[in-house]
CSV table of C-alpha atoms and ligand atoms in Angstrom, one decimal:
chain,number,residue,atom,x,y,z
E,1,MET,CA,-101.0,-109.4,53.7
E,2,SER,CA,-104.3,-109.5,51.2
E,3,ASN,CA,-103.6,-113.1,51.1
E,4,GLN,CA,-104.1,-114.1,54.8
E,5,ALA,CA,-107.5,-115.3,55.6
E,6,ALA,CA,-109.8,-114.2,58.6
E,7,VAL,CA,-109.2,-116.7,61.3
E,8,ASN,CA,-110.6,-117.3,64.8
E,9,ARG,CA,-110.6,-119.7,68.2
E,10,ALA,CA,-113.2,-121.7,66.8
E,11,ASP,CA,-110.3,-122.7,64.2
E,12,PHE,CA,-107.8,-123.9,66.2
E,13,ASP,CA,-109.4,-126.6,68.1
E,14,GLN,CA,-109.9,-128.0,63.6
E,15,VAL,CA,-106.4,-127.3,62.7
E,16,MET,CA,-104.1,-127.8,65.4
E,17,VAL,CA,-103.1,-131.3,67.7
E,18,PRO,CA,-105.7,-130.6,71.5
E,19,ASN,CA,-102.0,-130.4,73.6
E,20,TYR,CA,-102.6,-127.1,73.8
E,21,SER,CA,-105.9,-125.4,75.3
E,22,PRO,CA,-105.4,-121.3,75.0
E,23,SER,CA,-107.8,-118.8,76.5
E,24,LYS,CA,-110.6,-117.9,74.2
E,25,VAL,CA,-108.8,-114.6,73.1
E,26,ILE,CA,-106.4,-114.0,70.7
E,27,PRO,CA,-104.1,-111.0,71.5
E,28,VAL,CA,-102.6,-109.8,68.2
E,29,ARG,CA,-100.9,-106.2,69.5
E,30,GLY,CA,-98.7,-105.3,72.6
E,31,VAL,CA,-96.4,-102.7,73.3
E,32,GLY,CA,-95.0,-102.9,77.2
E,33,SER,CA,-97.6,-104.7,79.0
E,34,ARG,CA,-100.2,-104.6,77.3
E,35,LEU,CA,-101.8,-106.5,74.4
E,36,TRP,CA,-105.5,-106.2,72.5
E,37,ASP,CA,-108.0,-108.9,70.8
E,38,GLN,CA,-109.3,-109.4,67.8
E,39,GLU,CA,-111.9,-107.2,68.9
E,40,GLY,CA,-109.8,-104.6,70.3
E,41,ARG,CA,-110.2,-105.5,73.5
E,42,GLU,CA,-107.8,-103.9,76.1
E,43,PHE,CA,-105.2,-106.5,78.9
E,44,ILE,CA,-102.8,-105.9,81.5
E,45,ASP,CA,-100.1,-108.4,80.7
E,46,PHE,CA,-98.6,-110.4,84.3
E,47,ALA,CA,-98.2,-113.0,82.7
E,48,GLY,CA,-95.2,-112.3,79.3
E,49,GLY,CA,-95.2,-114.5,78.0
E,50,ILE,CA,-94.6,-117.2,81.3
E,51,ALA,CA,-91.5,-115.4,82.2
E,52,VAL,CA,-90.4,-114.7,78.8
E,53,ASN,CA,-91.2,-110.9,77.3
E,54,CYS,CA,-89.0,-110.0,80.2
E,55,LEU,CA,-89.3,-106.7,78.9
E,56,GLY,CA,-92.3,-106.7,77.0
E,57,HIS,CA,-94.1,-106.0,73.9
E,58,CYS,CA,-92.0,-104.9,71.0
E,59,HIS,CA,-89.4,-103.1,72.9
E,60,PRO,CA,-88.1,-100.6,70.4
E,61,ALA,CA,-84.0,-101.4,72.0
E,62,LEU,CA,-85.6,-104.9,71.1
E,63,VAL,CA,-86.8,-104.4,67.2
E,64,ASN,CA,-84.2,-102.8,66.2
E,65,ALA,CA,-82.5,-105.4,66.9
E,66,LEU,CA,-84.0,-107.4,65.6
E,67,THR,CA,-84.8,-105.4,62.4
E,68,GLU,CA,-81.3,-104.4,62.3
E,69,GLN,CA,-80.1,-108.1,62.2
E,70,GLY,CA,-83.0,-109.3,60.2
E,71,ASN,CA,-81.6,-107.3,57.3
E,72,LYS,CA,-78.5,-108.9,57.3
E,73,LEU,CA,-78.1,-112.2,58.1
E,74,TRP,CA,-80.1,-114.7,59.6
E,75,HIS,CA,-79.2,-117.0,60.1
E,76,LEU,CA,-75.0,-120.4,59.2
E,77,SER,CA,-76.3,-123.4,61.3
E,78,ASN,CA,-73.0,-124.5,63.4
E,79,VAL,CA,-70.7,-125.0,60.0
E,80,TYR,CA,-70.0,-120.9,60.8
E,81,THR,CA,-69.8,-118.5,64.0
E,82,ASN,CA,-70.9,-115.0,64.1
E,83,GLU,CA,-70.7,-112.2,65.5
E,84,PRO,CA,-74.0,-111.9,67.3
E,85,ALA,CA,-73.2,-115.6,69.0
E,86,ILE,CA,-69.3,-114.9,69.2
E,87,ARG,CA,-70.6,-111.8,71.6
E,88,LEU,CA,-73.5,-112.7,73.2
E,89,ALA,CA,-71.3,-115.1,74.4
E,90,GLN,CA,-68.6,-112.6,75.9
E,91,LYS,CA,-71.4,-110.8,77.5
E,92,LEU,CA,-72.5,-114.0,79.8
E,93,VAL,CA,-68.7,-115.7,80.3
E,94,ASP,CA,-68.4,-111.9,82.1
E,95,ALA,CA,-71.0,-111.7,83.4
E,96,THR,CA,-71.1,-114.6,85.3
E,97,PHE,CA,-69.3,-118.0,86.8
E,98,ALA,CA,-68.6,-118.7,83.2
E,99,ASP,CA,-66.1,-120.0,81.2
E,100,LYS,CA,-68.7,-121.8,78.0
E,101,VAL,CA,-71.3,-121.1,76.9
E,102,TYR,CA,-73.7,-123.3,74.1
E,103,PHE,CA,-77.0,-121.9,72.3
E,104,ALA,CA,-80.3,-124.0,72.2
E,105,ASN,CA,-82.8,-122.6,71.1
E,106,SER,CA,-85.1,-123.8,73.9
E,107,GLY,CA,-85.0,-124.5,77.9
E,108,ALA,CA,-85.7,-127.9,77.3
E,109,GLU,CA,-82.6,-127.5,75.2
E,110,ALA,CA,-79.8,-126.4,77.4
E,111,ASN,CA,-81.4,-129.0,80.3
E,112,GLU,CA,-81.0,-130.8,77.6
E,113,ALA,CA,-77.2,-130.6,76.8
E,114,ALA,CA,-76.5,-130.2,80.6
E,115,LEU,CA,-78.0,-133.7,81.8
E,116,LYS,CA,-76.0,-134.8,78.8
E,117,LEU,CA,-72.8,-132.8,79.4
E,118,ALA,CA,-72.9,-133.6,83.1
E,119,ARG,CA,-73.4,-137.4,82.3
E,120,ARG,CA,-70.7,-137.5,79.2
E,121,TRP,CA,-68.4,-135.8,82.8
E,122,ALA,CA,-68.8,-138.8,84.3
E,123,LEU,CA,-68.5,-141.2,81.6
E,124,ASP,CA,-64.7,-140.1,81.4
E,125,LYS,CA,-63.6,-139.1,84.4
E,126,PHE,CA,-65.1,-141.7,87.3
E,127,GLY,CA,-66.6,-144.3,84.4
E,128,ALA,CA,-69.8,-145.9,83.6
E,129,HIS,CA,-71.8,-146.7,87.1
E,130,LYS,CA,-71.1,-142.6,87.9
E,131,ASP,CA,-74.7,-141.6,86.2
E,132,GLN,CA,-77.1,-141.1,88.1
E,133,ILE,CA,-79.2,-138.0,88.4
E,134,ILE,CA,-81.2,-136.4,91.4
E,135,SER,CA,-83.6,-133.7,91.1
E,136,PHE,CA,-86.8,-132.7,93.0
E,137,THR,CA,-90.5,-133.4,93.6
E,138,LYS,CA,-92.6,-131.2,91.7
E,139,SER,CA,-90.1,-129.4,89.4
E,140,PHE,CA,-90.0,-128.7,86.0
E,141,HIS,CA,-86.9,-129.0,82.7
E,142,GLY,CA,-89.0,-129.1,79.8
E,143,ARG,CA,-90.9,-132.1,77.7
E,144,THR,CA,-87.6,-132.9,76.0
E,145,PHE,CA,-88.0,-136.8,77.4
E,146,PHE,CA,-84.7,-136.7,79.2
E,147,THR,CA,-85.5,-133.5,80.9
E,148,VAL,CA,-89.6,-134.8,81.2
E,149,THR,CA,-88.3,-137.8,83.5
E,150,VAL,CA,-86.2,-135.4,85.2
E,151,GLY,CA,-88.2,-132.9,86.4
E,152,GLY,CA,-90.7,-134.0,89.2
E,153,GLN,CA,-94.2,-134.8,87.9
E,154,PRO,CA,-94.8,-138.1,86.5
E,155,ALA,CA,-97.9,-137.2,84.4
E,156,TYR,CA,-96.0,-135.3,82.8
E,157,SER,CA,-93.5,-138.5,81.6
E,158,ASP,CA,-95.8,-141.4,81.9
E,159,GLY,CA,-97.1,-142.7,79.0
E,160,PHE,CA,-94.3,-141.9,76.5
E,161,GLY,CA,-92.9,-146.1,77.0
E,162,PRO,CA,-89.5,-146.6,78.5
E,163,LYS,CA,-88.3,-143.4,80.4
E,164,PRO,CA,-84.1,-143.3,80.8
E,165,GLY,CA,-82.9,-144.5,83.6
E,166,ALA,CA,-80.1,-143.6,86.9
E,167,ILE,CA,-83.2,-140.6,87.2
E,168,GLU,CA,-83.7,-139.7,91.4
E,169,HIS,CA,-86.7,-138.2,92.6
E,170,VAL,CA,-86.5,-136.4,96.4
E,171,ALA,CA,-88.4,-134.2,98.5
E,172,TYR,CA,-87.3,-130.0,97.2
E,173,ASN,CA,-86.8,-128.0,101.0
E,174,ASP,CA,-85.5,-131.8,102.3
E,175,LEU,CA,-81.5,-132.0,102.4
E,176,SER,CA,-82.3,-135.0,104.5
E,177,ALA,CA,-83.4,-136.9,102.1
E,178,LEU,CA,-80.8,-135.9,99.9
E,179,ALA,CA,-78.3,-136.6,101.6
E,180,ALA,CA,-79.2,-140.7,101.4
E,181,VAL,CA,-79.7,-141.2,97.4
E,182,MET,CA,-77.1,-139.2,97.1
E,183,SER,CA,-73.5,-141.6,97.0
E,184,ASP,CA,-70.0,-141.7,94.6
E,185,LYS,CA,-72.8,-143.0,91.7
E,186,THR,CA,-74.3,-139.4,91.5
E,187,CYS,CA,-73.6,-137.0,88.2
E,188,ALA,CA,-75.3,-134.8,88.7
E,189,VAL,CA,-78.2,-132.8,91.0
E,190,MET,CA,-80.2,-130.3,88.9
E,191,ILE,CA,-82.0,-127.4,90.6
E,192,GLU,CA,-84.1,-124.8,89.5
E,193,PRO,CA,-82.4,-122.6,92.7
E,194,LEU,CA,-87.0,-121.1,92.6
E,195,GLN,CA,-89.3,-123.5,91.9
E,196,GLY,CA,-91.7,-122.0,89.1
E,197,GLU,CA,-94.6,-124.5,86.9
E,198,GLY,CA,-93.7,-126.2,91.2
E,199,GLY,CA,-95.9,-123.1,92.8
E,200,VAL,CA,-92.8,-119.9,93.3
E,201,ILE,CA,-91.2,-122.4,96.1
E,202,SER,CA,-88.2,-120.2,97.1
E,203,PRO,CA,-84.7,-122.6,98.5
E,204,ASP,CA,-84.4,-122.2,101.8
E,205,VAL,CA,-81.0,-121.4,103.1
E,206,GLU,CA,-79.0,-123.6,104.4
E,207,PHE,CA,-80.9,-126.6,102.3
E,208,ILE,CA,-79.5,-124.9,99.3
E,209,LYS,CA,-76.1,-124.1,100.8
E,210,GLY,CA,-76.1,-128.3,101.6
E,211,VAL,CA,-76.7,-129.2,98.2
E,212,ARG,CA,-73.9,-127.9,96.6
E,213,ASP,CA,-71.9,-129.1,99.7
E,214,LEU,CA,-73.5,-132.9,99.0
E,215,CYS,CA,-72.4,-132.2,95.4
E,216,ASP,CA,-68.8,-131.5,96.6
E,217,GLN,CA,-68.8,-134.4,99.0
E,218,HIS,CA,-69.9,-136.8,96.7
E,219,ASN,CA,-67.8,-135.6,93.5
E,220,ALA,CA,-71.0,-134.4,91.6
E,221,LEU,CA,-72.3,-131.7,89.7
E,222,LEU,CA,-75.0,-129.1,90.8
E,223,VAL,CA,-76.9,-127.8,87.6
E,224,PHE,CA,-79.1,-124.7,88.1
E,225,ASP,CA,-82.1,-125.0,86.0
E,226,GLU,CA,-82.3,-120.8,86.2
E,227,VAL,CA,-84.3,-121.2,82.7
E,228,GLN,CA,-87.2,-119.1,84.4
E,229,THR,CA,-85.4,-117.5,87.5
E,230,GLY,CA,-82.4,-116.1,84.9
E,231,PHE,CA,-81.6,-113.3,82.9
E,232,GLY,CA,-83.5,-110.4,85.7
E,233,ARG,CA,-86.3,-112.0,87.0
E,234,THR,CA,-86.1,-112.4,90.3
E,235,GLY,CA,-83.7,-109.0,90.4
E,236,SER,CA,-80.3,-110.4,89.3
E,237,LEU,CA,-78.8,-111.4,86.3
E,238,TYR,CA,-79.3,-114.8,87.7
E,239,ALA,CA,-80.6,-116.0,91.4
E,240,TYR,CA,-77.5,-117.9,92.2
E,241,GLU,CA,-76.3,-114.5,92.6
E,242,GLN,CA,-78.2,-114.0,95.4
E,243,LEU,CA,-78.0,-117.6,97.2
E,244,GLY,CA,-74.2,-117.3,98.1
E,245,VAL,CA,-74.1,-121.1,95.9
E,246,THR,CA,-72.4,-121.2,92.7
E,247,PRO,CA,-72.8,-123.9,90.7
E,248,ASP,CA,-71.3,-126.3,88.2
E,249,ILE,CA,-74.0,-125.8,84.7
E,250,LEU,CA,-76.5,-123.2,84.7
E,251,ALA,CA,-79.4,-123.2,82.3
E,252,SER,CA,-80.8,-119.7,80.6
E,253,ALA,CA,-84.5,-119.1,78.5
E,254,LYS,CA,-87.0,-117.9,78.2
E,255,SER,CA,-85.9,-114.5,79.4
E,256,LEU,CA,-82.8,-114.8,77.2
E,257,GLY,CA,-84.7,-113.7,74.4
E,258,GLY,CA,-87.2,-111.4,75.6
E,259,GLY,CA,-89.8,-113.6,73.4
E,260,PHE,CA,-87.0,-114.6,70.3
E,261,PRO,CA,-86.6,-117.9,71.2
E,262,ILE,CA,-83.3,-119.2,72.5
E,263,GLY,CA,-81.8,-121.5,75.2
E,264,ALA,CA,-78.6,-121.3,76.3
E,265,MET,CA,-76.3,-123.9,78.7
E,266,LEU,CA,-73.3,-122.1,81.3
E,267,THR,CA,-70.6,-123.7,82.8
E,268,THR,CA,-66.4,-124.2,84.3
E,269,ALA,CA,-63.7,-124.8,81.4
E,270,ALA,CA,-62.9,-127.7,83.0
E,271,ILE,CA,-66.4,-129.3,82.3
E,272,ALA,CA,-66.9,-128.5,79.2
E,273,GLU,CA,-63.9,-129.6,77.8
E,274,HIS,CA,-65.9,-132.9,77.2
E,275,LEU,CA,-68.8,-132.1,75.1
E,276,LYS,CA,-66.0,-132.5,72.7
E,277,VAL,CA,-66.8,-132.0,68.9
E,278,GLY,CA,-69.3,-133.9,67.0
E,279,THR,CA,-70.8,-135.2,71.3
E,280,HIS,CA,-74.1,-132.7,70.7
E,281,GLY,CA,-75.5,-130.1,67.9
E,282,SER,CA,-78.2,-128.2,67.4
E,283,THR,CA,-79.2,-126.3,63.5
E,284,TYR,CA,-80.6,-123.4,65.2
E,285,GLY,CA,-78.2,-123.6,68.2
E,286,GLY,CA,-77.0,-119.3,68.7
E,287,ASN,CA,-78.0,-118.9,64.9
E,288,PRO,CA,-78.0,-114.1,64.4
E,289,LEU,CA,-81.1,-113.1,64.9
E,290,ALA,CA,-81.7,-115.1,67.4
E,291,CYS,CA,-78.3,-113.6,69.0
E,292,ALA,CA,-79.1,-110.4,67.9
E,293,VAL,CA,-81.9,-110.0,70.6
E,294,ALA,CA,-80.3,-111.9,73.4
E,295,GLU,CA,-78.0,-108.7,72.9
E,296,ALA,CA,-80.0,-107.1,73.5
E,297,VAL,CA,-82.1,-108.0,76.5
E,298,PHE,CA,-78.7,-108.4,78.0
E,299,ASP,CA,-77.6,-105.0,77.7
E,300,VAL,CA,-80.9,-103.4,78.9
E,301,VAL,CA,-81.1,-105.9,81.1
E,302,ASN,CA,-78.3,-106.4,82.8
E,303,THR,CA,-78.1,-102.4,84.6
E,304,PRO,CA,-78.6,-101.5,88.1
E,305,ALA,CA,-81.4,-99.5,86.6
E,306,VAL,CA,-83.3,-102.1,85.8
E,307,LEU,CA,-82.6,-105.2,88.7
E,308,ASP,CA,-83.2,-102.4,91.5
E,309,GLY,CA,-86.4,-101.9,89.6
E,310,VAL,CA,-87.3,-104.9,89.2
E,311,LYS,CA,-86.6,-105.4,93.8
E,312,GLN,CA,-89.1,-101.7,93.8
E,313,ARG,CA,-92.2,-103.5,91.4
E,314,GLU,CA,-91.5,-107.4,93.2
E,315,GLN,CA,-93.0,-104.6,96.9
E,316,LEU,CA,-95.5,-102.9,94.8
E,317,PHE,CA,-96.9,-106.4,93.5
E,318,LYS,CA,-96.7,-107.6,97.1
E,319,GLN,CA,-98.9,-105.2,98.3
E,320,HIS,CA,-101.0,-104.8,96.7
E,321,LEU,CA,-102.6,-108.6,96.6
E,322,ALA,CA,-101.7,-107.5,100.6
E,323,ASP,CA,-104.3,-105.1,100.2
E,324,ILE,CA,-107.0,-107.4,98.0
E,325,ASN,CA,-105.9,-110.0,100.4
E,326,SER,CA,-107.3,-108.3,103.1
E,327,ASN,CA,-111.3,-107.6,101.5
E,328,TYR,CA,-111.3,-110.7,100.2
E,329,SER,CA,-109.5,-113.3,102.3
E,330,VAL,CA,-108.4,-115.6,98.7
E,331,PHE,CA,-105.1,-115.7,99.9
E,332,LYS,CA,-103.2,-117.9,102.0
E,333,ASP,CA,-99.0,-117.2,101.1
E,334,ILE,CA,-97.9,-114.6,99.0
E,335,ARG,CA,-94.1,-115.3,97.7
E,336,GLY,CA,-91.9,-115.6,95.3
E,337,GLN,CA,-89.1,-113.2,94.3
E,338,GLY,CA,-88.2,-110.1,92.1
E,339,MET,CA,-90.8,-110.3,89.3
E,340,LEU,CA,-92.0,-114.6,90.1
E,341,LEU,CA,-94.4,-114.6,92.2
E,342,GLY,CA,-97.5,-116.4,93.4
E,343,ALA,CA,-100.5,-116.3,95.5
E,344,GLU,CA,-101.8,-119.4,96.9
E,345,LEU,CA,-105.3,-120.2,97.1
E,346,SER,CA,-107.0,-120.1,100.4
E,347,ASP,CA,-108.6,-123.2,102.0
E,348,ALA,CA,-112.3,-123.0,100.7
E,349,TYR,CA,-110.6,-121.9,97.6
E,350,THR,CA,-108.2,-125.0,97.1
E,351,GLY,CA,-107.8,-126.6,93.7
E,352,ARG,CA,-109.4,-123.0,91.9
E,353,ALA,CA,-106.1,-120.9,90.5
E,354,ARG,CA,-108.4,-121.3,86.5
E,355,ASP,CA,-111.4,-119.8,88.0
E,356,PHE,CA,-109.3,-117.2,88.3
E,357,LEU,CA,-107.4,-116.9,85.7
E,358,ASN,CA,-110.5,-117.1,83.9
E,359,ALA,CA,-112.3,-114.4,86.3
E,360,ALA,CA,-108.7,-111.8,84.7
E,361,THR,CA,-108.9,-112.8,81.6
E,362,ASP,CA,-112.8,-111.3,81.5
E,363,ALA,CA,-111.1,-108.9,83.6
E,364,GLY,CA,-108.7,-107.1,81.1
E,365,VAL,CA,-105.5,-108.5,82.9
E,366,PHE,CA,-103.3,-111.6,81.7
E,367,VAL,CA,-101.8,-113.8,85.5
E,368,LEU,CA,-100.6,-117.4,85.7
E,369,MET,CA,-101.2,-120.4,87.4
E,370,ALA,CA,-98.5,-122.2,88.5
E,371,GLY,CA,-100.3,-125.7,89.7
E,372,PRO,CA,-104.2,-126.1,90.6
E,373,ASN,CA,-103.7,-123.6,94.1
E,374,VAL,CA,-101.5,-120.4,93.1
E,375,ILE,CA,-101.6,-117.3,91.1
E,376,ARG,CA,-98.9,-117.3,89.6
E,377,PHE,CA,-97.5,-112.7,88.8
E,378,THR,CA,-94.4,-112.9,86.2
E,379,PRO,CA,-95.2,-110.0,83.6
E,380,SER,CA,-92.0,-107.6,82.1
E,381,LEU,CA,-88.9,-106.6,84.1
E,382,VAL,CA,-89.6,-102.9,83.1
E,383,ILE,CA,-93.7,-102.8,84.0
E,384,PRO,CA,-95.0,-99.5,84.5
E,385,GLU,CA,-95.7,-98.0,87.5
E,386,GLN,CA,-99.2,-97.6,86.4
E,387,ASP,CA,-100.2,-100.2,84.7
E,388,ILE,CA,-99.6,-102.8,88.2
E,389,ALA,CA,-101.6,-100.8,89.6
E,390,GLU,CA,-104.7,-100.6,86.7
E,391,GLY,CA,-103.9,-104.9,86.2
E,392,MET,CA,-103.9,-105.1,90.4
E,393,GLN,CA,-107.5,-103.2,89.9
E,394,ARG,CA,-108.7,-105.5,87.2
E,395,PHE,CA,-107.9,-108.0,89.6
E,396,ALA,CA,-109.8,-107.2,91.9
E,397,LYS,CA,-112.6,-106.7,90.7
E,398,ALA,CA,-112.0,-110.7,89.3
E,399,VAL,CA,-111.6,-111.9,93.2
E,400,ALA,CA,-114.4,-109.6,93.9
E,401,SER,CA,-116.6,-111.2,91.5
E,402,LEU,CA,-115.3,-115.0,92.6
E,403,VAL,CA,-116.0,-114.1,96.2
E,404,GLY,CA,-119.1,-112.9,95.7
L,1,PLP,C1,-90.0,-123.0,80.7
L,1,PLP,C2,-89.8,-124.0,82.0
L,1,PLP,C3,-88.1,-124.8,81.7
L,1,PLP,C4,-88.6,-125.5,79.3
L,1,PLP,O1,-88.5,-124.4,78.7
L,1,PLP,P1,-88.9,-124.2,77.4
L,1,PLP,O2,-87.6,-123.3,76.7
L,1,PLP,O3,-90.6,-124.9,77.1
L,1,PLP,O4,-88.0,-125.7,76.9
L,1,PLP,C5,-87.6,-125.8,81.7
L,1,PLP,N1,-86.5,-125.4,82.8
L,1,PLP,C6,-87.9,-124.7,83.8
L,1,PLP,C7,-87.2,-124.2,85.2
L,1,PLP,C8,-89.3,-123.9,83.2
L,1,PLP,O5,-89.8,-122.9,84.2
């Protein structure tokens, strides 16, 4: 410890590539849904590491799994398998539609595997003409060049040279627009079963069922990107369970590791068999340390107590936000599901989500944005009621400071 130099936020700009613009506070410690910065100031965490810290900070079951595995075995590579990976895969298979699991290290990598598998499946079964991938405007699927191009925000994929081809975008919740571009050339439709980054937008039930039907009509695979919605976030282990629509491939990450980097792609046996030996891989994917932590997350999250608790907390959050709105009239919509909620700013505050986020930080609570007009809340699934109340008091103060 003695050789650790003191560092501060200004040092960040000196030594880091400028692709991020982090908050001026540097948190150094966290317990549950509270964090402390370098100066010892306390913050309530409604951001949850962008929907990652599903059990808050330093949850005892996760710390225990990490230290236990950390004293046993960290890494092997996929030249060898390991016990935590097999156990975690078994649990995921038992709890979902899937028969098979591929492990990665992030959401982007889980989606990358899903897209490559879909393309390989279509090539093997139908031929090279079946290569079209369709996704939705404003969608977010990660930052590898394939996933960012499939994502529906061209600003993120422009400026890097030629993009992967045969990718189309249509508007979310517009079934006829999707029907118009689909054909027997369609290989896969990739969709978030609730758009997160795009503004916390739920799918209409008719729409999402229609997407499934269109995929069936055209022999196309339905890929659910549940990187943000998955692992209890919306009140079921995966969001697809509540929609009554089952995908062919599902990508999971974020909450899956509770803060330890891991991603997973889940699919059926018939589709999985197209990812033959050597077709895809990762040095770290399925790493024993990551899988041991994710297994502990699974054991806590996949219980009625936690999943039902998410629904209760959703009501609490929505009530608090409605109360704030009745005092200050800053939101035109409060929406989302479970612990993935959005408050869209009313017209008088258009484009000012960042100001609300900064004011919240000053008032001692972390929140997120989902685009320039939506404040997003993705706290721990087990955030205590008194932290919700205290955090909302602070958030109300932030709102008051902007309304002036
Ligand atoms: C965060 C996110 C990703 C990307 O995950 P990374 O771990 O950052 O690669 C992909 N899809 C969705 C829906 C996400 O929310």
